Structures are given as C-alpha cells and as structure tokens.
Short mmCIF file of C-alpha atoms and ligand atoms in Angstrom, two decimals:
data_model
loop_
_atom_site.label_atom_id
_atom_site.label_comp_id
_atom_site.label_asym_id
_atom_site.label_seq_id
_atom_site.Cartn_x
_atom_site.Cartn_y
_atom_site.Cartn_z
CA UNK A 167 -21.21 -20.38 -26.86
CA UNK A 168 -22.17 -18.60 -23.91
CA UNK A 169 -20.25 -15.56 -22.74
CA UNK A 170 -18.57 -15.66 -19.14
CA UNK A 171 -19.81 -13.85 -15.95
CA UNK A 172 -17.88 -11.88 -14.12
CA UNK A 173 -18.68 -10.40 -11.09
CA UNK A 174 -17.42 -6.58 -10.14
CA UNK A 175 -17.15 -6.09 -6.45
CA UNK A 176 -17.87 -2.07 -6.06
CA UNK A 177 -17.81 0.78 -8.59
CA UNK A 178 -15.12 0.89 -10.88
CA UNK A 179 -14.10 3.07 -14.05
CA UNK A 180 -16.86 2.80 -17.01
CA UNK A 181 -13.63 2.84 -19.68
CA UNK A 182 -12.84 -0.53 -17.88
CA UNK A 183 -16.45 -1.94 -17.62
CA UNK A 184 -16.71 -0.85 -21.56
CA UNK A 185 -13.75 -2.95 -22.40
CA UNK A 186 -14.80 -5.85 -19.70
CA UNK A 187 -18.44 -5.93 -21.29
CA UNK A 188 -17.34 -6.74 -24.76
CA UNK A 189 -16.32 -10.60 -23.83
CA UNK A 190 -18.31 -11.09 -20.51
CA UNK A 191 -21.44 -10.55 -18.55
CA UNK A 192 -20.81 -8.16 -16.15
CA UNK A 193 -22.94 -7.98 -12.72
CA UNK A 194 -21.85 -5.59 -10.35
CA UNK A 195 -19.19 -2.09 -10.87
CA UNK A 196 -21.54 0.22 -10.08
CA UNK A 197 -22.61 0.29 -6.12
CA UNK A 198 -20.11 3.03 -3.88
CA UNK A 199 -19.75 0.52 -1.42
CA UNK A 200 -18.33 -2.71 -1.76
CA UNK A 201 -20.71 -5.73 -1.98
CA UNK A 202 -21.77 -6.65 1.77
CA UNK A 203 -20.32 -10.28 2.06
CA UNK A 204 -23.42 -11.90 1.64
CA UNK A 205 -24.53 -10.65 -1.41
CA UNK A 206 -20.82 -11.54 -2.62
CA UNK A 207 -22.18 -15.43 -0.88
CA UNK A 208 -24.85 -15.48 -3.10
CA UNK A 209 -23.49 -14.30 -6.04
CA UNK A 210 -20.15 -16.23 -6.57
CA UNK A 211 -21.57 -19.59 -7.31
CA UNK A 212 -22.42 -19.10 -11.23
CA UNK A 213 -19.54 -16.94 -12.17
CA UNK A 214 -16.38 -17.36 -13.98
CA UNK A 215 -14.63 -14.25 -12.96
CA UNK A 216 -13.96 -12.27 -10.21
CA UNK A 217 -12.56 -8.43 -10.10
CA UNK A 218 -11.99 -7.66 -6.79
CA UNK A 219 -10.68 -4.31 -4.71
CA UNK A 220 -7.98 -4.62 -1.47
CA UNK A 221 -11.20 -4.36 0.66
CA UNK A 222 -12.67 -7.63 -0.11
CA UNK A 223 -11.53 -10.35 1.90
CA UNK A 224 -11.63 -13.40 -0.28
CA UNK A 225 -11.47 -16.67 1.98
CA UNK A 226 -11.79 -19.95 1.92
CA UNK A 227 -15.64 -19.68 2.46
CA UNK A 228 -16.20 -17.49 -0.78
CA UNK A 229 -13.84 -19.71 -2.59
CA UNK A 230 -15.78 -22.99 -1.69
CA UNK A 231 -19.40 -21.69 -2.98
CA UNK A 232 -17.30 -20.48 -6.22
CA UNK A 233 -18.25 -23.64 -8.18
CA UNK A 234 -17.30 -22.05 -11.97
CA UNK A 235 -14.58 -19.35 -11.08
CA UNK A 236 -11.74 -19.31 -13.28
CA UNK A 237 -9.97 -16.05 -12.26
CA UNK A 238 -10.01 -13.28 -9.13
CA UNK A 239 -8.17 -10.15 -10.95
CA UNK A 240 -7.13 -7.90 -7.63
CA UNK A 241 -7.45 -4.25 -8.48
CA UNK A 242 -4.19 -3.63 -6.26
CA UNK A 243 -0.60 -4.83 -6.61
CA UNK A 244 -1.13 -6.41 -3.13
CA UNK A 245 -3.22 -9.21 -2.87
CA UNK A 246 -3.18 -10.18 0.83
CA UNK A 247 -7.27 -9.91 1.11
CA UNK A 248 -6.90 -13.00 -1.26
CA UNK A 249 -6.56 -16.56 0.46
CA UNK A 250 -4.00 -17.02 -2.52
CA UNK A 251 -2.59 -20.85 -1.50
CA UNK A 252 -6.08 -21.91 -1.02
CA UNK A 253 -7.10 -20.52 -4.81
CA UNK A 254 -3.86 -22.01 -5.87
CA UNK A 255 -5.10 -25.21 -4.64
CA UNK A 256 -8.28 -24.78 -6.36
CA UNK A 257 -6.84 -24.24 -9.49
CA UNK A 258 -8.26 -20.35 -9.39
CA UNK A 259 -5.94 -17.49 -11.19
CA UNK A 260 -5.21 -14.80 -9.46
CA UNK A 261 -3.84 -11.78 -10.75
CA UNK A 262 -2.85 -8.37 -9.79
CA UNK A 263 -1.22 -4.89 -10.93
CA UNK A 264 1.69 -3.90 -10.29
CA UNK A 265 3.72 -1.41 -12.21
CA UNK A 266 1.67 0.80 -13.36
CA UNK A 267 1.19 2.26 -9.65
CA UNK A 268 4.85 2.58 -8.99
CA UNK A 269 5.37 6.55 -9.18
CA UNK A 270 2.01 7.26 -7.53
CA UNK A 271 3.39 5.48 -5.08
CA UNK A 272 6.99 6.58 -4.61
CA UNK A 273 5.37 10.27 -4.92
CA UNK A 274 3.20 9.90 -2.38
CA UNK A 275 5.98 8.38 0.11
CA UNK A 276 7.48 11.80 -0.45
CA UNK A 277 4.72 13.52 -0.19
CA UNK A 278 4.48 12.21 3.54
CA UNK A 279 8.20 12.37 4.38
CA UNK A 280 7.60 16.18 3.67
CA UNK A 281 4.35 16.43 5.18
CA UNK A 282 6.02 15.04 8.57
CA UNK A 283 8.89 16.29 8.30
CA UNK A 284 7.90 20.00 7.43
CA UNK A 285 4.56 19.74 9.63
CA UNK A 286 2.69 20.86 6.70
CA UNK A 287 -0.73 19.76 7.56
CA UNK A 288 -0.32 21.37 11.68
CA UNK A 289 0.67 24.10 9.80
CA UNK A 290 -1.89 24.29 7.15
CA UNK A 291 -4.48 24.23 9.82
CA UNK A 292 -2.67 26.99 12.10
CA UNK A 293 -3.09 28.96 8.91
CA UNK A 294 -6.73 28.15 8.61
CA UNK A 295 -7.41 28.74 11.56
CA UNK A 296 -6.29 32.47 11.85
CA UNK A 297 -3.53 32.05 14.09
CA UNK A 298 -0.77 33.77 11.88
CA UNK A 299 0.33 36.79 13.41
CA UNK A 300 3.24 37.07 11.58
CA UNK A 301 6.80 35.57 10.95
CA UNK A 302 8.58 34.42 13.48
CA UNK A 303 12.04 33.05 13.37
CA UNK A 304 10.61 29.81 15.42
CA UNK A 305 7.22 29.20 13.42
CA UNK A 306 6.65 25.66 12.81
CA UNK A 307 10.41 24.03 12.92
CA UNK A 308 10.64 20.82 11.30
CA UNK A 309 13.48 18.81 10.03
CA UNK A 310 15.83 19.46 7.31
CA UNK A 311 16.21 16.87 4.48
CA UNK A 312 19.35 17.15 2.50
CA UNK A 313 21.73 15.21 4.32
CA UNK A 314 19.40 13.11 6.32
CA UNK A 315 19.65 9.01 6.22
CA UNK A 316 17.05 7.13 4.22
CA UNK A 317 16.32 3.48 5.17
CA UNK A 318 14.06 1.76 3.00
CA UNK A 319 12.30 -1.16 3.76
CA UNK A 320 11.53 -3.48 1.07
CA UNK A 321 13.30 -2.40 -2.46
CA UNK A 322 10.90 -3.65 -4.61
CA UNK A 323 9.65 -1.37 -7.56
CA UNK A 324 8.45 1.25 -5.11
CA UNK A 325 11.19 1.01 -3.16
CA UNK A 326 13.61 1.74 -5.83
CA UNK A 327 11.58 4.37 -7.43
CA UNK A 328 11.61 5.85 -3.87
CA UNK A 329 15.28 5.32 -3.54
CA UNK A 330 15.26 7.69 -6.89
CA UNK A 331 13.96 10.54 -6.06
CA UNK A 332 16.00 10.45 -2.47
CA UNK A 333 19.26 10.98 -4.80
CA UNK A 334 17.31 14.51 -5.53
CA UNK A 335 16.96 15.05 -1.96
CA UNK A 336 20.15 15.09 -1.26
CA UNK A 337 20.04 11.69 1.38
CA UNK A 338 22.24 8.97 2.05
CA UNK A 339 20.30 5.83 1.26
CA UNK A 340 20.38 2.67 2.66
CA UNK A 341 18.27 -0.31 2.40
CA UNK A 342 17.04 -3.85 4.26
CA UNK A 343 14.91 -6.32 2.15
CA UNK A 344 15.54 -10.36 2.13
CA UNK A 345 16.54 -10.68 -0.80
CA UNK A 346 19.87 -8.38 -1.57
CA UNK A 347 20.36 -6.59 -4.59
CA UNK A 348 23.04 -7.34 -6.59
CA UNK A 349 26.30 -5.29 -6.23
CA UNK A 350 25.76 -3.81 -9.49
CA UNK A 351 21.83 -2.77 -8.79
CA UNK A 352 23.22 -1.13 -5.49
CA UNK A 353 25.87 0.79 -6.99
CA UNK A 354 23.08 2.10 -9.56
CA UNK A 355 20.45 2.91 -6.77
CA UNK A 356 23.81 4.46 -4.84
CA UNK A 357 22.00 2.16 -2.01
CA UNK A 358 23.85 0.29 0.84
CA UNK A 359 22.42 -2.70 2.76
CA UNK A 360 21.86 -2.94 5.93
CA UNK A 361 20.67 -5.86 8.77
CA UNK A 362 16.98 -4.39 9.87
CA UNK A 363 18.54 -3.70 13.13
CA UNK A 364 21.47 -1.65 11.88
CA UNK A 365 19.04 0.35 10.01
CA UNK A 366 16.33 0.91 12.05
CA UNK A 367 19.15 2.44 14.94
CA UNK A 368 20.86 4.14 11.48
CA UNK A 369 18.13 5.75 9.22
CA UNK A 370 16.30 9.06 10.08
CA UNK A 371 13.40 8.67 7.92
CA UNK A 372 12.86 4.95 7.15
CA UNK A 373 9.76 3.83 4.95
CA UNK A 374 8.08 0.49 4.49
CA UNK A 375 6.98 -0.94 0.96
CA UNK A 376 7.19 -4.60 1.96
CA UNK A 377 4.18 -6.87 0.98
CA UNK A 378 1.92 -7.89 4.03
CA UNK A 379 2.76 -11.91 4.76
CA UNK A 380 3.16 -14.21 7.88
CA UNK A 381 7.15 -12.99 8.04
CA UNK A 382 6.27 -8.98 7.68
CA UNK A 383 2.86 -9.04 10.14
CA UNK A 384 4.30 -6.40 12.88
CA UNK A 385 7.95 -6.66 11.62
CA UNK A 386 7.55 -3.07 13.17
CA UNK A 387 6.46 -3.76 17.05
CA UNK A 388 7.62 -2.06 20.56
CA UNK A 389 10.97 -3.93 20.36
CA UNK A 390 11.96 -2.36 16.65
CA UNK A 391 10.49 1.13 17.05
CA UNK A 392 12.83 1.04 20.27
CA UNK A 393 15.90 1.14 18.33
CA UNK A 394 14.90 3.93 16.19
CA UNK A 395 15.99 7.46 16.51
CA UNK A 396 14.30 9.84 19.36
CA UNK A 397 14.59 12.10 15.90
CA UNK A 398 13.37 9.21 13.68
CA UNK A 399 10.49 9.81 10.97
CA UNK A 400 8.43 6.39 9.76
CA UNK A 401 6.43 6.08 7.11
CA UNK A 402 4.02 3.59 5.82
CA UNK A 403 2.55 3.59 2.40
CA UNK A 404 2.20 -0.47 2.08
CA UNK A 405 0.09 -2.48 4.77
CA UNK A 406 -1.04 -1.64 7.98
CA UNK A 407 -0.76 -4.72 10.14
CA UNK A 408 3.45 -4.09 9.09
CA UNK A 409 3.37 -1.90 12.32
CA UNK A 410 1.74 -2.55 15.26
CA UNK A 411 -0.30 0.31 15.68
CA UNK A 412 -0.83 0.53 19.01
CA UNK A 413 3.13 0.80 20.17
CA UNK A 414 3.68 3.05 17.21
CA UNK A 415 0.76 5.40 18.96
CA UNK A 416 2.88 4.66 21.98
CA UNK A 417 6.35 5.25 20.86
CA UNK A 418 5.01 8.93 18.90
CA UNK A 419 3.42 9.58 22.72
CA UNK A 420 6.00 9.48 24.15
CA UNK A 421 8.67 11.06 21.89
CA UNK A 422 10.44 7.88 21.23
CA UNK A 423 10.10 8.95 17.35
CA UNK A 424 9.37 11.86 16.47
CA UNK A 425 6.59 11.41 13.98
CA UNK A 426 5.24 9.27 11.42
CA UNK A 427 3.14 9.07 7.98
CA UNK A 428 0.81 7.07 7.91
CA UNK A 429 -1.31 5.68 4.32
CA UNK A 430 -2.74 2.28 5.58
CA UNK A 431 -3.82 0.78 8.76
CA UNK A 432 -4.07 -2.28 10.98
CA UNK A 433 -8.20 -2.64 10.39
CA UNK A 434 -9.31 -0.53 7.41
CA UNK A 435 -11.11 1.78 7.68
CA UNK A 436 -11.01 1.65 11.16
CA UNK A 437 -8.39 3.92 12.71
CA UNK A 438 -6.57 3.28 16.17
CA UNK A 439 -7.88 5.76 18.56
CA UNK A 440 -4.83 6.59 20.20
CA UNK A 441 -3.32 7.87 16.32
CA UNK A 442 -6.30 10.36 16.00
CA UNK A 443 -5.11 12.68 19.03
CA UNK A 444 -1.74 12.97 17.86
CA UNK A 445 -0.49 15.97 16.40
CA UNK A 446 2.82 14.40 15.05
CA UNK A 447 1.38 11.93 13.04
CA UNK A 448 0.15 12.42 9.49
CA UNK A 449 -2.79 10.53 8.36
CA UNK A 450 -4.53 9.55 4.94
CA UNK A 451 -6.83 7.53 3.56
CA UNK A 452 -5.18 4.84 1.60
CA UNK A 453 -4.66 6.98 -1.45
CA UNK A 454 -0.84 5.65 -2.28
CA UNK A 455 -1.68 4.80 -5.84
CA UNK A 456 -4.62 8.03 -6.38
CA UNK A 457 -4.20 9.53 -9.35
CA UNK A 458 -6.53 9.64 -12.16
CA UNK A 459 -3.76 8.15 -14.47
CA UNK A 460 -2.67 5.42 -12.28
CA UNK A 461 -6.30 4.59 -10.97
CA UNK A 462 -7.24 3.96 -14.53
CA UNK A 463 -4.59 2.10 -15.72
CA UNK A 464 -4.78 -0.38 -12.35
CA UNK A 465 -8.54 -1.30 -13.61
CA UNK A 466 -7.33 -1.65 -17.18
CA UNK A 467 -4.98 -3.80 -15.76
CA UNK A 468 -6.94 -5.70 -13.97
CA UNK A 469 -9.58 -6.27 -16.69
CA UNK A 470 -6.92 -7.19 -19.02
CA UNK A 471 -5.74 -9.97 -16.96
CA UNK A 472 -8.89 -11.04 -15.95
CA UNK A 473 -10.07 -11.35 -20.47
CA UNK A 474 -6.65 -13.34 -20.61
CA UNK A 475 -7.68 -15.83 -17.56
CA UNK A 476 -10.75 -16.17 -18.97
CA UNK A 477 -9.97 -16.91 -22.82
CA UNK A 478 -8.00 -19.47 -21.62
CA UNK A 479 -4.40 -17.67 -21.57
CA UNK A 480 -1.92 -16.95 -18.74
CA UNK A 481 -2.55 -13.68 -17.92
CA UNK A 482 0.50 -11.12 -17.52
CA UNK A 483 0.01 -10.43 -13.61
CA UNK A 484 -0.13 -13.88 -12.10
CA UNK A 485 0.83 -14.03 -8.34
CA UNK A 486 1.06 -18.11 -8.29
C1 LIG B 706 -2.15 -1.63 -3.80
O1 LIG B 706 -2.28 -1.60 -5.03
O2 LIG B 706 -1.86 -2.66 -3.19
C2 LIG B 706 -2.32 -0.34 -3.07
O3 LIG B 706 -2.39 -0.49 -1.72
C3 LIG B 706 -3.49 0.45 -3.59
O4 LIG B 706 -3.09 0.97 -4.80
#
C-alpha cells in the first residue's frame, strides 16, 4: 500500500520530520519562509495531510483543490487561519495543540506585565545608550505590582495558569470569560467574576487569552478601552484583531491607558504605524509559546495528531 503525503508548510523541527517520515511522504519542512500561496495551490491536490503554522491562511479556495486531504494538523493551539466549518463540512480533520504551550504562555504574559509595568525595555535602552549618570531617586518610575487588580480575559488554560502565578504577585484577581467557572474552580483560582464592563473600569492590568472568533473580533475597541483606567496596563498575548489597533494606538497617545504589551497584531507581520512611535508600548514578535521545550513539543504534537488522522484514528487534538 502506498504511504500518505503530507505536505509541511515552512521549516519545522527535524526530530518531528524524523518521526513524520517514518509513515508518510513528506514534501516541504525545510524553506524559512512559509510556502507562497501558490505553490501551497499547486501542491494540495495529491496530498493526504496537511501540517500547517498560524501564518497560513487555509480557505475555502485551498480546501476545494484539496481533492485527497484527510487532515490539516495546526502547529498552534489557535486555529483561526483555518476555515474550520468549511473543513468540517468537507469531512477534513483538523487538529491543534494546546497544552503543552500553556506555561510559555502564562510566562510570557508576565514577562510583559513587568516589562510595561517596570519600563524595562525604555530602560534597557537608556542604559545602552550611555545615558546613566547615576541614581536618581526619580529614574525610570513605573508601577508597583503587589496589590494591583488583575482582570483576565478569557480563563482558559492560559488564563488560569496566568491567574497562578498572580497569587505570587501579590494581586487581587478577577476574571470575565462566557462561560463561568464553577464556584468551586473560583474559590481554587481565588478568582472573582466580573461583567466585561465592571472589569475593564475595575482591573489595573487586564490581559486577553480569548480565542480569535466572530464574538471576540475587536471585543477591545474605542468604546471598551474608554472605561479602562487612565493608570490601566493591557496586554495581549492571544490574537491581534481582539483589539482594535488603531484606538489602542489612540487611547496610549493620549494617556487614556497608560501602556500596553503587545505579542500579536491585527495583520501579521505587519505592525500599525502609529504603535511603532510609542514609547509606552511594549512590542514582540509573536513569541508567546518560544521556548525550545514548548516549540518542540507543539510540532510533536502536531505530527502526532496528524499519524493518528491519517491511520484512520481520532486524533487527540480535534477542534470539530
Ligand atoms: C498559538 O499556538 O496559537 C500561539 O499563538 C503560538 O504558539
């Protein structure tokens, strides 16, 4: 019997390939760049599998010239680049991989909330730069932590795991997401729910780990950053097109908030101009999940799933 083809979109851990290689044929995992869209066109139509990255936008167009695919396995626990009703419809898997990014995750949300907070990367430059003449009882005020209210958005796995290492912090947590936790998970996260309104006119720092759908696109526009804090820190480390980038530049202009931290954005990798010039913004490249460990075990993941699609199993990650 013939093996399966799968298709790799861009370059992606040789441990992963290795283990991919020993039940398929693998074209693609090597290029830096993600396959242009047309090569993706013309490649699509013979295989069985698909392992995809967040940057490829998987439509109804690729979809259609797919005439053998079985499975898309999403290297990502989002999988909003993936027209997932249509595939659905189609009777295409998809999978994704969640989990095993959690921590990364939740780290890095800290990582930004004391970035912003403590100006780290303004100050970092200042440094660089040779402007340190000395201490100075003024030099670089931030904001203290310890005491400070936390609203979450979204308490999913990161959100929790974010809502964890807050109790080390020393914050007051509190938390909006559709679907309330129990009583009992509350009490253990020492969380308390709140309307989005209440907590976006409540919370000091509030961070966003809410999937990207139809009901989250700009949950956080002109109207909502309005009711924040003039002293209010945001953070986003899910999806871009959650804020509406252009009023957030706006709102940080004009010292409406009083900074954010910023992982993802509206058009990847394209940046809103107006963000760039600020100084109380902090920006980074979509690196939420970037650690060796986690990296690794996201394409394991995803390789895993995509063997189990493809031998005729239901793999462990499916989204429908
Ligand atoms: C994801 O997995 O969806 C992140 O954005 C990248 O790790």
């Amino acid at each position: 019997m013939s093996r399966p083809k799968v298709l790799v979109t861009q370059r992606f851990f040789p441990e992963a390939l290795d283990l991919l290689r020993q039940f398929a044929e693998v074209e693609g995992g090597v290029a830096e760049t993600p396959l242009p869209r047309e090569e993706l066109l013309a490649a699509i139509g013979d295989k069985d599998g698909l392992l995809t990255l967040l940057v490829n936008r998987i439509d109804r167009e690729i979809i259609d010239r797919a005439r053998k695919l079985k499975i898309i396995a999403n290297c990502a626990v989002g999988y909003d680049n993936i027209d997932v009703a249509y595939c659905r419809e189609k009777g295409i898997l998809v999978t994704n991989t969640p989990g095993v990014l959690t921590e990364a995750t939740a780290d890095l949300t800290w990582a930004l909330i004391l970035a912003v907070a403590r100006r780290i990367p303004q100050a970092d430059r200042f440094t660089r730069e040779g402007r340190f003449q000395g201490w100075a009882l003024d030099l670089f005020l931030g904001q203290e932590i310890a005491g400070q209210k936390l609203g979450i958005i979204g308490l999913g796995r990161i959100g929790q795991a974010v809502a964890r290492r807050a109790l080390g912090f020393g914050l007051q947590i509190f938390y909006y997401d559709p679907n309330r936790l129990s009583e009992e998970k509350e009490k253990e996260l020492q969380v308390t729910y709140l309307p989005l309104d209440d907590l976006l006119k409540t919370a000091d720092i509030i961070t966003l780990h809410a999937s990207l759908n139809p009901s989250t696109y700009h949950l956080i526009n002109r109207e909502k950053l309005a009711l924040m804090k003039k002293t209010a820190i945001l953070i986003n480390v899910a999806r871009g097109p959650i804020v509406d980038e252009v009023a957030l530049a706006e709102a940080l202009k004009n010292g409406q908030i009083w900074g954010a931290g910023l992982d993802v954005y509206e058009r990847e990798p394209e940046i809103e101009k107006a963000l760039l010039s600020l100084d109380n913004v902090v920006l980074l490249p979509h690196i939420g999940s970037a650690t060796r460990k986690t990296r690794l075990e996201m394409a394991m993941t995803a390789v895993r799933n995509l063997i189990q699609g493809l031998s005729g199993q239901r793999p462990d990650n499916l989204v429908w």
